[in-house]
CSV table of C-alpha atoms and ligand atoms in Angstrom, one decimal:
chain,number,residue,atom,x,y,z
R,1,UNK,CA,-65.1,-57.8,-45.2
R,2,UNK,CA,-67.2,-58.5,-48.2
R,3,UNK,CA,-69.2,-61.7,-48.3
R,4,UNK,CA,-68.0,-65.0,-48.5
R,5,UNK,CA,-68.8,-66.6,-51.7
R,6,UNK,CA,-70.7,-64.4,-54.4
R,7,UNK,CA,-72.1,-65.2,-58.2
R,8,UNK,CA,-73.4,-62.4,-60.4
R,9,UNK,CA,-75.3,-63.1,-63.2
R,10,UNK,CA,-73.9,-65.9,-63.8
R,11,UNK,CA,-74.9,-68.2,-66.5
R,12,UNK,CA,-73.7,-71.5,-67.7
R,13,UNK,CA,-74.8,-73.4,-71.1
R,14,UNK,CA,-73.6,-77.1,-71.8
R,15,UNK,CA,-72.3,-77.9,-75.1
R,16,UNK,CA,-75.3,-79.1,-77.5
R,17,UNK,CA,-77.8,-77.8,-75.3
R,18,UNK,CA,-80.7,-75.4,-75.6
R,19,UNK,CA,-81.0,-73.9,-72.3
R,20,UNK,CA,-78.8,-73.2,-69.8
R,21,UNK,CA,-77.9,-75.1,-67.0
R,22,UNK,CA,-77.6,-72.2,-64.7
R,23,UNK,CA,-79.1,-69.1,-66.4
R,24,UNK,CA,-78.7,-65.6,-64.8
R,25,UNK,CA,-77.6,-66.4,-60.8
R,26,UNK,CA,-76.8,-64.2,-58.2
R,27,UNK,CA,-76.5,-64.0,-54.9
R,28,UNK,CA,-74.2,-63.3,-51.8
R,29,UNK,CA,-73.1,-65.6,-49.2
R,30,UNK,CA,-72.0,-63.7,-46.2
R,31,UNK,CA,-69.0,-65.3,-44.0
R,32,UNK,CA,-69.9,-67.2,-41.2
R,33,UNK,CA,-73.0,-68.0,-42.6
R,34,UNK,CA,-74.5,-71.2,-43.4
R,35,UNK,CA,-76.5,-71.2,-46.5
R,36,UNK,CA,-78.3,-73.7,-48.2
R,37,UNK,CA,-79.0,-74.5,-51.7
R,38,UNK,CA,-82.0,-77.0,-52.7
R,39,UNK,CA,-83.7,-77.3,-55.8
R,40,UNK,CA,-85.2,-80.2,-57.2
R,41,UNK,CA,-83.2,-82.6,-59.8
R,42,UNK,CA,-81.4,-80.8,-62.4
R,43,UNK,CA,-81.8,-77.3,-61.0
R,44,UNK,CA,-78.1,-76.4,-61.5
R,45,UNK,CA,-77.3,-76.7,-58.3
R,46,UNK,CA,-74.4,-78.8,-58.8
R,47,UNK,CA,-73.4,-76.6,-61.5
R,48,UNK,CA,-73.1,-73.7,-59.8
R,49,UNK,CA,-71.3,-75.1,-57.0
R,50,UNK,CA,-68.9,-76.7,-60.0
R,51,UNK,CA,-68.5,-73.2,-61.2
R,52,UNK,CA,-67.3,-71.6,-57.5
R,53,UNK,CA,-64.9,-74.6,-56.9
R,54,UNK,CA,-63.1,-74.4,-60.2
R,55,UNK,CA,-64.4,-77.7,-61.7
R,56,UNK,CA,-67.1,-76.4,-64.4
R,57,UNK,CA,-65.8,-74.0,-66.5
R,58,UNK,CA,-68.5,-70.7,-66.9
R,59,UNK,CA,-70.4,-69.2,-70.0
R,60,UNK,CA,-70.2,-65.8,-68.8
R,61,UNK,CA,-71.0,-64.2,-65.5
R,62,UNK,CA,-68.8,-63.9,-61.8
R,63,UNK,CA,-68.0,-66.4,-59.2
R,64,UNK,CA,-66.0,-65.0,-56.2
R,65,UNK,CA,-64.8,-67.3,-53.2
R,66,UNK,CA,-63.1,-65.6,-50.3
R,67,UNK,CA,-62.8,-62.3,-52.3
R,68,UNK,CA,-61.0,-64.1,-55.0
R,69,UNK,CA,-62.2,-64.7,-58.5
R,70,UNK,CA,-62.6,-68.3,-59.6
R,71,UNK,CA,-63.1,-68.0,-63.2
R,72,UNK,CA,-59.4,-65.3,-63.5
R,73,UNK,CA,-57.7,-66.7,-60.6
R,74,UNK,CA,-58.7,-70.3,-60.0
R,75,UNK,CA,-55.7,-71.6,-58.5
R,76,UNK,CA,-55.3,-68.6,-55.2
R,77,UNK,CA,-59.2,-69.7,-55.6
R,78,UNK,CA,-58.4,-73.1,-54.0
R,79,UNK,CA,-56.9,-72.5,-51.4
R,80,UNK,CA,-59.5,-70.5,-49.7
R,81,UNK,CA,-62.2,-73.4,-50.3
R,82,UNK,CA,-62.5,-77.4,-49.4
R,83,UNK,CA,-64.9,-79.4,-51.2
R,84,UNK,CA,-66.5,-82.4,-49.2
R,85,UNK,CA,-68.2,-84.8,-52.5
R,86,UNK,CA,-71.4,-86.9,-51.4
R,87,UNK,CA,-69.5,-90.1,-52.6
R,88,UNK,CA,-66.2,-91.1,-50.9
R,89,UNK,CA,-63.1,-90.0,-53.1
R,90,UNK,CA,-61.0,-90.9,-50.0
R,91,UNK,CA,-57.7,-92.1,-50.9
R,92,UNK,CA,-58.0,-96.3,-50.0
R,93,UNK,CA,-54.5,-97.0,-50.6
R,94,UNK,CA,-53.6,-94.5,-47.2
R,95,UNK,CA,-54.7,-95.0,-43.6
R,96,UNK,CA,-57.0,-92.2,-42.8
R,97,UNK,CA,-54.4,-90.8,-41.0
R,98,UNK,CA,-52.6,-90.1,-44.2
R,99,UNK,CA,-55.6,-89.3,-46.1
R,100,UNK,CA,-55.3,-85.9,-44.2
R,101,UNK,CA,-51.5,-85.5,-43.8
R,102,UNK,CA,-51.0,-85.7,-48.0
R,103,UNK,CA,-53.8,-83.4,-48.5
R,104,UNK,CA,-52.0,-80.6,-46.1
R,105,UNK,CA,-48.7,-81.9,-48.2
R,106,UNK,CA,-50.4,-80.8,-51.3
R,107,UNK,CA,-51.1,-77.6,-50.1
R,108,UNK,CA,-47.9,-76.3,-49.0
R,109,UNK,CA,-47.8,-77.7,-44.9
R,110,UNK,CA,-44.9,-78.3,-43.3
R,111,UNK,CA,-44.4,-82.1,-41.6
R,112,UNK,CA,-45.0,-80.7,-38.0
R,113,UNK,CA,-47.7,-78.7,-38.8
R,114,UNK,CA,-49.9,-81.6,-41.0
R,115,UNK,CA,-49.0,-84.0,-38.2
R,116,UNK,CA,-50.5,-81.9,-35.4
R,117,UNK,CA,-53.5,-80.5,-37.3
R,118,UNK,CA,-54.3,-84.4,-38.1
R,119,UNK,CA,-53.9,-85.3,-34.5
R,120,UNK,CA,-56.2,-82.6,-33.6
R,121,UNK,CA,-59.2,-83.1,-36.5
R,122,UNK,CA,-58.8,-86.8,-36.0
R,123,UNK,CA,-59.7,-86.3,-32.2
R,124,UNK,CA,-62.6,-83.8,-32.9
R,125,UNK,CA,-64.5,-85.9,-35.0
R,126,UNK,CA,-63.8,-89.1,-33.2
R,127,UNK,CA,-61.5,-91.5,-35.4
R,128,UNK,CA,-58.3,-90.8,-33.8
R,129,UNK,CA,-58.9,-94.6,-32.2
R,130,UNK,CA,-59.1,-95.7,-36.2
R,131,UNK,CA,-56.4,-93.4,-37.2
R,132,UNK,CA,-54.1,-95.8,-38.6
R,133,UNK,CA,-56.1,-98.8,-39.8
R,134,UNK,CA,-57.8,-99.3,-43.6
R,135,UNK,CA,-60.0,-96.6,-44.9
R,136,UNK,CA,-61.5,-100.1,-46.4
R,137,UNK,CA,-63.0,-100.7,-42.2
R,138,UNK,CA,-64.5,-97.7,-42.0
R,139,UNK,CA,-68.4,-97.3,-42.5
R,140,UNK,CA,-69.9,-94.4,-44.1
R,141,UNK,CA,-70.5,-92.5,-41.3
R,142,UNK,CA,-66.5,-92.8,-40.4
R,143,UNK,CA,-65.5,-92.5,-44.2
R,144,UNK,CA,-68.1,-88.9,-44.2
R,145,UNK,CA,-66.3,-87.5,-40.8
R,146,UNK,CA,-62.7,-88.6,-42.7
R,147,UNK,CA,-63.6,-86.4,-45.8
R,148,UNK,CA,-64.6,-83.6,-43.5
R,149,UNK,CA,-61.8,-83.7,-41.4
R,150,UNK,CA,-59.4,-83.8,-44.6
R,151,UNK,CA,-61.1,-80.7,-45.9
R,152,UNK,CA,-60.3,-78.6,-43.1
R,153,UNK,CA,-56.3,-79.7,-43.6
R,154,UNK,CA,-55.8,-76.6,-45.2
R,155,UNK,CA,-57.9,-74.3,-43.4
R,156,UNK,CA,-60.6,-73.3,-46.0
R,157,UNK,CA,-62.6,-70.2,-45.4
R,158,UNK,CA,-65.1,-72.0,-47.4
R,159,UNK,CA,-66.6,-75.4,-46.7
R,160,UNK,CA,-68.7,-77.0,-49.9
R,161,UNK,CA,-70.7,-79.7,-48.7
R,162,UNK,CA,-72.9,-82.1,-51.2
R,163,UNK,CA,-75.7,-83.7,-49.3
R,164,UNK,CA,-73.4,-84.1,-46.3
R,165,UNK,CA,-75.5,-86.6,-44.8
R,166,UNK,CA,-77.3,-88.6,-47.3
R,167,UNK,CA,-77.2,-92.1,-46.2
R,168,UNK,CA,-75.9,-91.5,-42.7
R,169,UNK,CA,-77.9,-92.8,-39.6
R,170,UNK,CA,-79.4,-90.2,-37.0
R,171,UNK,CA,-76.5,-90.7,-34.6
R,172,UNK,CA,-73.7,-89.5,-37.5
R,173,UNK,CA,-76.2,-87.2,-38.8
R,174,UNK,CA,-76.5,-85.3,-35.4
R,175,UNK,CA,-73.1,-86.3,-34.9
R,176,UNK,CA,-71.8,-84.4,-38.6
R,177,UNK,CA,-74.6,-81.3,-37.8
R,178,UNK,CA,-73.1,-80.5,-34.6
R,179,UNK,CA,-69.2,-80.6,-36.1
R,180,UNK,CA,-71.0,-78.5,-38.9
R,181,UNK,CA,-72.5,-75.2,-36.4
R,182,UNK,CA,-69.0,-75.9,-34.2
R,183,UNK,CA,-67.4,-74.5,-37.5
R,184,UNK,CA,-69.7,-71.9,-38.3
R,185,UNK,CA,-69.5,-70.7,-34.9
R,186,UNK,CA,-65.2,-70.7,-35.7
R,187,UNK,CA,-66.2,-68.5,-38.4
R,188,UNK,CA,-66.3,-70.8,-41.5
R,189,UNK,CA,-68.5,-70.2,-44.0
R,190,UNK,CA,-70.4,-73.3,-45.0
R,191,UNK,CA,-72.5,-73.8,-47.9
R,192,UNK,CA,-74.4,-77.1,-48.6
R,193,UNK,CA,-76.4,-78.5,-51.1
R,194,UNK,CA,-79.3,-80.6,-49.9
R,195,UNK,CA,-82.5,-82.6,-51.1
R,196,UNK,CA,-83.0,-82.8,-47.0
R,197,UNK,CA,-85.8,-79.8,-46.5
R,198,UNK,CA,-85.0,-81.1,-42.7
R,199,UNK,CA,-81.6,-80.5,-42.8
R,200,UNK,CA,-81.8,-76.6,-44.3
R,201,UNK,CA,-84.2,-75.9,-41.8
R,202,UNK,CA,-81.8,-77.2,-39.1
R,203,UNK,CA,-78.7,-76.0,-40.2
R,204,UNK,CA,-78.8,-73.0,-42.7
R,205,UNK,CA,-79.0,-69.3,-41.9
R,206,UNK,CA,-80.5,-68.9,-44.8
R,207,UNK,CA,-81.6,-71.1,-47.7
R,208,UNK,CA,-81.6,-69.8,-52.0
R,209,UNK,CA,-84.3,-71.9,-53.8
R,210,UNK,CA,-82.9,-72.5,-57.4
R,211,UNK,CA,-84.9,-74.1,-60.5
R,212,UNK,CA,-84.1,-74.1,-64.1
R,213,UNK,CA,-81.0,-72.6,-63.7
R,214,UNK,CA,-82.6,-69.4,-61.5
R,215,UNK,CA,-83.2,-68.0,-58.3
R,216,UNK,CA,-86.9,-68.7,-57.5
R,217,UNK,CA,-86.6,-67.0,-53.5
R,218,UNK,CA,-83.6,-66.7,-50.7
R,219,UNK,CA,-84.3,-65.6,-47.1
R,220,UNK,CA,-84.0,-67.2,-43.8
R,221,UNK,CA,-85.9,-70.9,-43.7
R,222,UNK,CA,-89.0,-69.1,-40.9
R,223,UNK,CA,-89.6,-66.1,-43.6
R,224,UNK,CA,-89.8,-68.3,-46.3
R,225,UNK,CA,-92.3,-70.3,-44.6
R,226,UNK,CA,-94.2,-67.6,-43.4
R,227,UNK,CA,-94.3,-66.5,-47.1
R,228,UNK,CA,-96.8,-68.8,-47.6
R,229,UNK,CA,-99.4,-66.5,-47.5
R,230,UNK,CA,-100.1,-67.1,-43.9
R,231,UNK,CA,-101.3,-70.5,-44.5
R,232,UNK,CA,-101.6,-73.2,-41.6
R,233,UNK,CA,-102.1,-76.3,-42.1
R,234,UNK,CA,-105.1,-78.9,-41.1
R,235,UNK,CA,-103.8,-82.3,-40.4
R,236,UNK,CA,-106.6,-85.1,-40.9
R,237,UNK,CA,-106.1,-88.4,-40.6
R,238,UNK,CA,-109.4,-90.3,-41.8
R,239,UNK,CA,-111.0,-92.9,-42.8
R,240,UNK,CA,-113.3,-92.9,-45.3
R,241,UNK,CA,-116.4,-94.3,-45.7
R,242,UNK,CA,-117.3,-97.6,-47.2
R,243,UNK,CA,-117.5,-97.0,-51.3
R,244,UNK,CA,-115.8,-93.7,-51.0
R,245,UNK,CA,-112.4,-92.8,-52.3
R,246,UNK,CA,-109.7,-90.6,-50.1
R,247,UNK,CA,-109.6,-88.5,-53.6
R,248,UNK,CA,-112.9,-88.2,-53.4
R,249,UNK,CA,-113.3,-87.2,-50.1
R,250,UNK,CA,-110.0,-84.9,-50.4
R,251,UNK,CA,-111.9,-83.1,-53.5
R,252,UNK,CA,-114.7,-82.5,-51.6
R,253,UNK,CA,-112.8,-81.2,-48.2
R,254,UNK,CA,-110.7,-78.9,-50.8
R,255,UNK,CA,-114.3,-76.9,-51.9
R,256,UNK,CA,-114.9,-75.9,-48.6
R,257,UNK,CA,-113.8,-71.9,-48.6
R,258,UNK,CA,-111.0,-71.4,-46.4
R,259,UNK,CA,-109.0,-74.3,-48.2
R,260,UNK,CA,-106.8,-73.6,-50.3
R,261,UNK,CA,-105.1,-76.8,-51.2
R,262,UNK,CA,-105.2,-80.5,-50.4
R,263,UNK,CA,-103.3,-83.1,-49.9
R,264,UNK,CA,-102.6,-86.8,-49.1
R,265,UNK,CA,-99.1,-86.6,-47.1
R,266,UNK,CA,-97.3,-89.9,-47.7
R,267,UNK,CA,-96.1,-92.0,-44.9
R,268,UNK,CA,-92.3,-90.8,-46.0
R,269,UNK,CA,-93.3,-87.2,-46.1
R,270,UNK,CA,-95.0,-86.7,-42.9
R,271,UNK,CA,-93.1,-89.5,-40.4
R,272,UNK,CA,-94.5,-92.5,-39.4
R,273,UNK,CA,-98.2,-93.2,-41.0
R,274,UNK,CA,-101.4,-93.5,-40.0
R,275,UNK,CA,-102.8,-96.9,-38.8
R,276,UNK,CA,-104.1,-99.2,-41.3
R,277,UNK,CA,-107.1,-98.4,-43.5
R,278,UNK,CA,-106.7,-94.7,-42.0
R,279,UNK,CA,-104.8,-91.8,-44.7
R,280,UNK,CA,-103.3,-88.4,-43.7
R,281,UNK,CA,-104.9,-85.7,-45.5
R,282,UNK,CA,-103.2,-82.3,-45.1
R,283,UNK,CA,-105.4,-78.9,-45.7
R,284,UNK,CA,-103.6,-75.3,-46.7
R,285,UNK,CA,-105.7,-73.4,-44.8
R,286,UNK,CA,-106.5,-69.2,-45.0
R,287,UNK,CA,-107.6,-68.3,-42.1
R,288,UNK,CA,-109.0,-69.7,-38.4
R,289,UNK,CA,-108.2,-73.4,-39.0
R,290,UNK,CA,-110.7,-74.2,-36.3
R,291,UNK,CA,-113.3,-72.6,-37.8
R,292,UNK,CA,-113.0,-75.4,-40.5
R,293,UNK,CA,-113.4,-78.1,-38.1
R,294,UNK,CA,-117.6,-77.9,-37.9
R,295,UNK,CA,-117.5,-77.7,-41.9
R,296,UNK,CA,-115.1,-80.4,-42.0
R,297,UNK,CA,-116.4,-82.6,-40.2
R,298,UNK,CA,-120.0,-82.2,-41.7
R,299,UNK,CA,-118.3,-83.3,-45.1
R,300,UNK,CA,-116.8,-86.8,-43.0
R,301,UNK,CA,-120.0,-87.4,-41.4
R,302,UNK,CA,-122.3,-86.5,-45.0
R,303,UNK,CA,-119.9,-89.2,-46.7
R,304,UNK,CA,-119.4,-91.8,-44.0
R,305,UNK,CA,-115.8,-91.0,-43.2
R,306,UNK,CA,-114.5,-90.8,-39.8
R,307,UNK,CA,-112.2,-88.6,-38.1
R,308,UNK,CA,-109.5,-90.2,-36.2
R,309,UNK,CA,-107.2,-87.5,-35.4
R,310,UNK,CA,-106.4,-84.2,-36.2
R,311,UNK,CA,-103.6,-81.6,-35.8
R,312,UNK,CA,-103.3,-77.9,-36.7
R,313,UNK,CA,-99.6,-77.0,-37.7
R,314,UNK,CA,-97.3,-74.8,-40.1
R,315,UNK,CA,-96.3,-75.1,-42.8
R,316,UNK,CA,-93.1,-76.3,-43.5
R,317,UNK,CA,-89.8,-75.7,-45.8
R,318,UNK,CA,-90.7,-79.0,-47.5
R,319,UNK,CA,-94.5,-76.9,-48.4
R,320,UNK,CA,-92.2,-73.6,-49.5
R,321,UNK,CA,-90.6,-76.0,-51.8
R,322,UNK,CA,-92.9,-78.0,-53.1
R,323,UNK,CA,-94.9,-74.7,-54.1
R,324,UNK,CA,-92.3,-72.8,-55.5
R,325,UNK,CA,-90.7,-75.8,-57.8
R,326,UNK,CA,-94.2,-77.6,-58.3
R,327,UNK,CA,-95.0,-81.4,-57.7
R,328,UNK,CA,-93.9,-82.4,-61.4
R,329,UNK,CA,-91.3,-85.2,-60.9
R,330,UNK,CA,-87.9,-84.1,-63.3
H,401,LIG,N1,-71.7,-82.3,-68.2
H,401,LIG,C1,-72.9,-81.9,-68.6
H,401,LIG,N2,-73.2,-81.9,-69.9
H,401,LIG,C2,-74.4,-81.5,-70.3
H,401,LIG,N3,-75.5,-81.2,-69.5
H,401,LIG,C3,-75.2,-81.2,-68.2
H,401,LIG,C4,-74.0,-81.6,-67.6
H,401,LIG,N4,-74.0,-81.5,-66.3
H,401,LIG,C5,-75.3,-81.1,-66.0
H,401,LIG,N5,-76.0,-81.0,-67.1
H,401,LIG,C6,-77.4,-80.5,-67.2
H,401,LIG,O1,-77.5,-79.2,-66.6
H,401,LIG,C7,-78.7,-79.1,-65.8
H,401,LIG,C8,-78.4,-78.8,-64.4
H,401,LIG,O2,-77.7,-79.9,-63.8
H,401,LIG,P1,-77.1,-79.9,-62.3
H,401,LIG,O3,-76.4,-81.3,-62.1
H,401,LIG,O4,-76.3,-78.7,-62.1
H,401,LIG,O5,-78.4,-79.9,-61.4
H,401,LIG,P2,-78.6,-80.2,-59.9
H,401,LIG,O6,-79.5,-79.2,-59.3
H,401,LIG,O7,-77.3,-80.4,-59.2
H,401,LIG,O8,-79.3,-81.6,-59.9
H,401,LIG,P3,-79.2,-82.9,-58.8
H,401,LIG,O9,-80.0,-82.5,-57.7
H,401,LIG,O10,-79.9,-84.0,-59.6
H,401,LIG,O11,-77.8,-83.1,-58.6
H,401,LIG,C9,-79.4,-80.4,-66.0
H,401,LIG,O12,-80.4,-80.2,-67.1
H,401,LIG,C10,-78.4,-81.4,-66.4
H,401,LIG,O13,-78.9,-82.4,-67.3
């Protein structure tokens, strides 16, 4: 069986633009994988995925779902896929319940057999009690387990998700992840665009990091953190001295050799934050970690800083990114 989902060299250039959108991609998805694509804002991630599920039209290049060539053969193309949007395009003028039966309608299902396969989806991801009230009631963890549930109406081999749960609370996030590896482990093929480092790690086989329109690195989320040249990293959460600066003081913790890179992790970035007055600073560091704490904390104690806690950890799919795509906001 060849793979799941493939581009080659595919590019794609707006109208009145000067570069493309997506400029040269390929890679393989292989079925029954999960595979992630991130890249920052504009990367041509959404492009791409337009191009495999028949809604942006291709410069030159191929795009293959299920074996099947989107750009010759887009409408044999469809069948094989379900798309699952970040907003809700759910129908508001059906009960949920007939959200799902018209979209097996549109592909061809008889009565009997959209009736039962709503029944069933309906029950699996826990609205058949809401089945037949207003799409209108639902929240948006209900109206995001409705749209997936309506994609799988027509039995895609495919599943595109966009941000699947963006927005959702940690209940309907676990709630959507679990539904998510249930169908992997049936054998769908799943690929999802993501901003949620978090999520990849958690849910994709393997992850393609795009920017500018290109392939920057694809492998499995551990290798690609352990591409970062073995680095570990130095947790530090300080506070520094009276008339010193935290840029300061992360400057001067970046000179010492065995660092390669500092940071100061925001609150967002690394959970909840430090106490008050105290800063996370995060060191990339080459080598024995603890062999930087006597260094370390000789530059606190020389600039009146003090140490109140610190923690030695890896680096994380969030770090691959950031140092592959750069810090620069788009
Ligand atoms: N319809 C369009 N016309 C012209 N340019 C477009 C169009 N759609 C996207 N672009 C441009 O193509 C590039 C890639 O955009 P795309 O939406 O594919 O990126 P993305 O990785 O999905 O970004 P995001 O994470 O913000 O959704 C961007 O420079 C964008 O401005």
């Amino acid at each position: 069986m060849g793979p799941a989902v493939e581009v080659h060299e595919l590019v794609k250039r707006y109208p009145k633009r000067d570069v493309n959108a997506v400029d040269g991609l390929s890679f393989a998805v292989e079925t029954g994988e999960v595979f992630g694509l991130l890249g920052p804002n504009g990367a041509g991630k959404t492009t791409t995925v337009g191009i495999l599920t028949t809604m942006v039209r291709a410069t030159s290049g191929g795009a293959y779902v299920g074996g099947v060539d989107v750009l010759r053969d887009p409408v044999r193309a469809r069948a094989r896929f379900a798309v699952v949007p970040q907003r809700s395009n759910l129908d508001r003028s059906l009960t949920p319940r007939q959200n799902l039966t018209f979209h097996a309608a549109y592909h061809g299902y008889s009565r009997a057999e959209r009736n039962a396969r709503a029944a069933t989806l309906l029950d699996e991801f826990g609205l058949i009690g809401q089945a037949d009230t207003k799409v209108d009631f639902y929240s948006g963890g209900m109206a995001q387990r409705l749209m997936i549930a309506r994609s799988l109406m027509h039995e895609p081999q495919v599943l595109f998700l966009d941000e699947p749960t963006t927005g959702l609370d940690p209940q309907a996030r676990l709630f959507v992840w679990e539904r998510l590896r249930e169908l992997r482990g049936r054998g769908v093929t799943i690929m999802l665009t993501t901003h949620d480092m978090d999520e990849a790690a958690q849910l994709a086989d393997r992850v393609g990091i795009v920017d500018h329109g290109r392939l920057l690195a694809l492998d499995t989320p551990p290798a690609l953190v352990r591409r970062l040249t073995g680095q570990t990293v130095l947790d530090l959460t300080v506070v520094a001295g009276a008339g010193d600066d935290t840029e300061k003081l992360l400057a001067a913790l970046t000179e010492l050799p065995g660092v390669e890179r500092g940071e100061q992790v925001s609150a967002a970035a690394g959970g909840a934050g430090p106490a008050d007055g105290a800063t996370l600073l995060r060191l990339y560091v080459t080598g024995e970690p603890a062999a930087l704490l006597a260094p370390v904390a000789g530059v606190l104690a020389g600039r009146s800083a003090s140490l109140t806690d610190v923690h030695f950890g890896e680096p994380s799919l969030e770090d691959v990114f950031i140092d592959l795509t750069g810090r620069a906001l788009r």
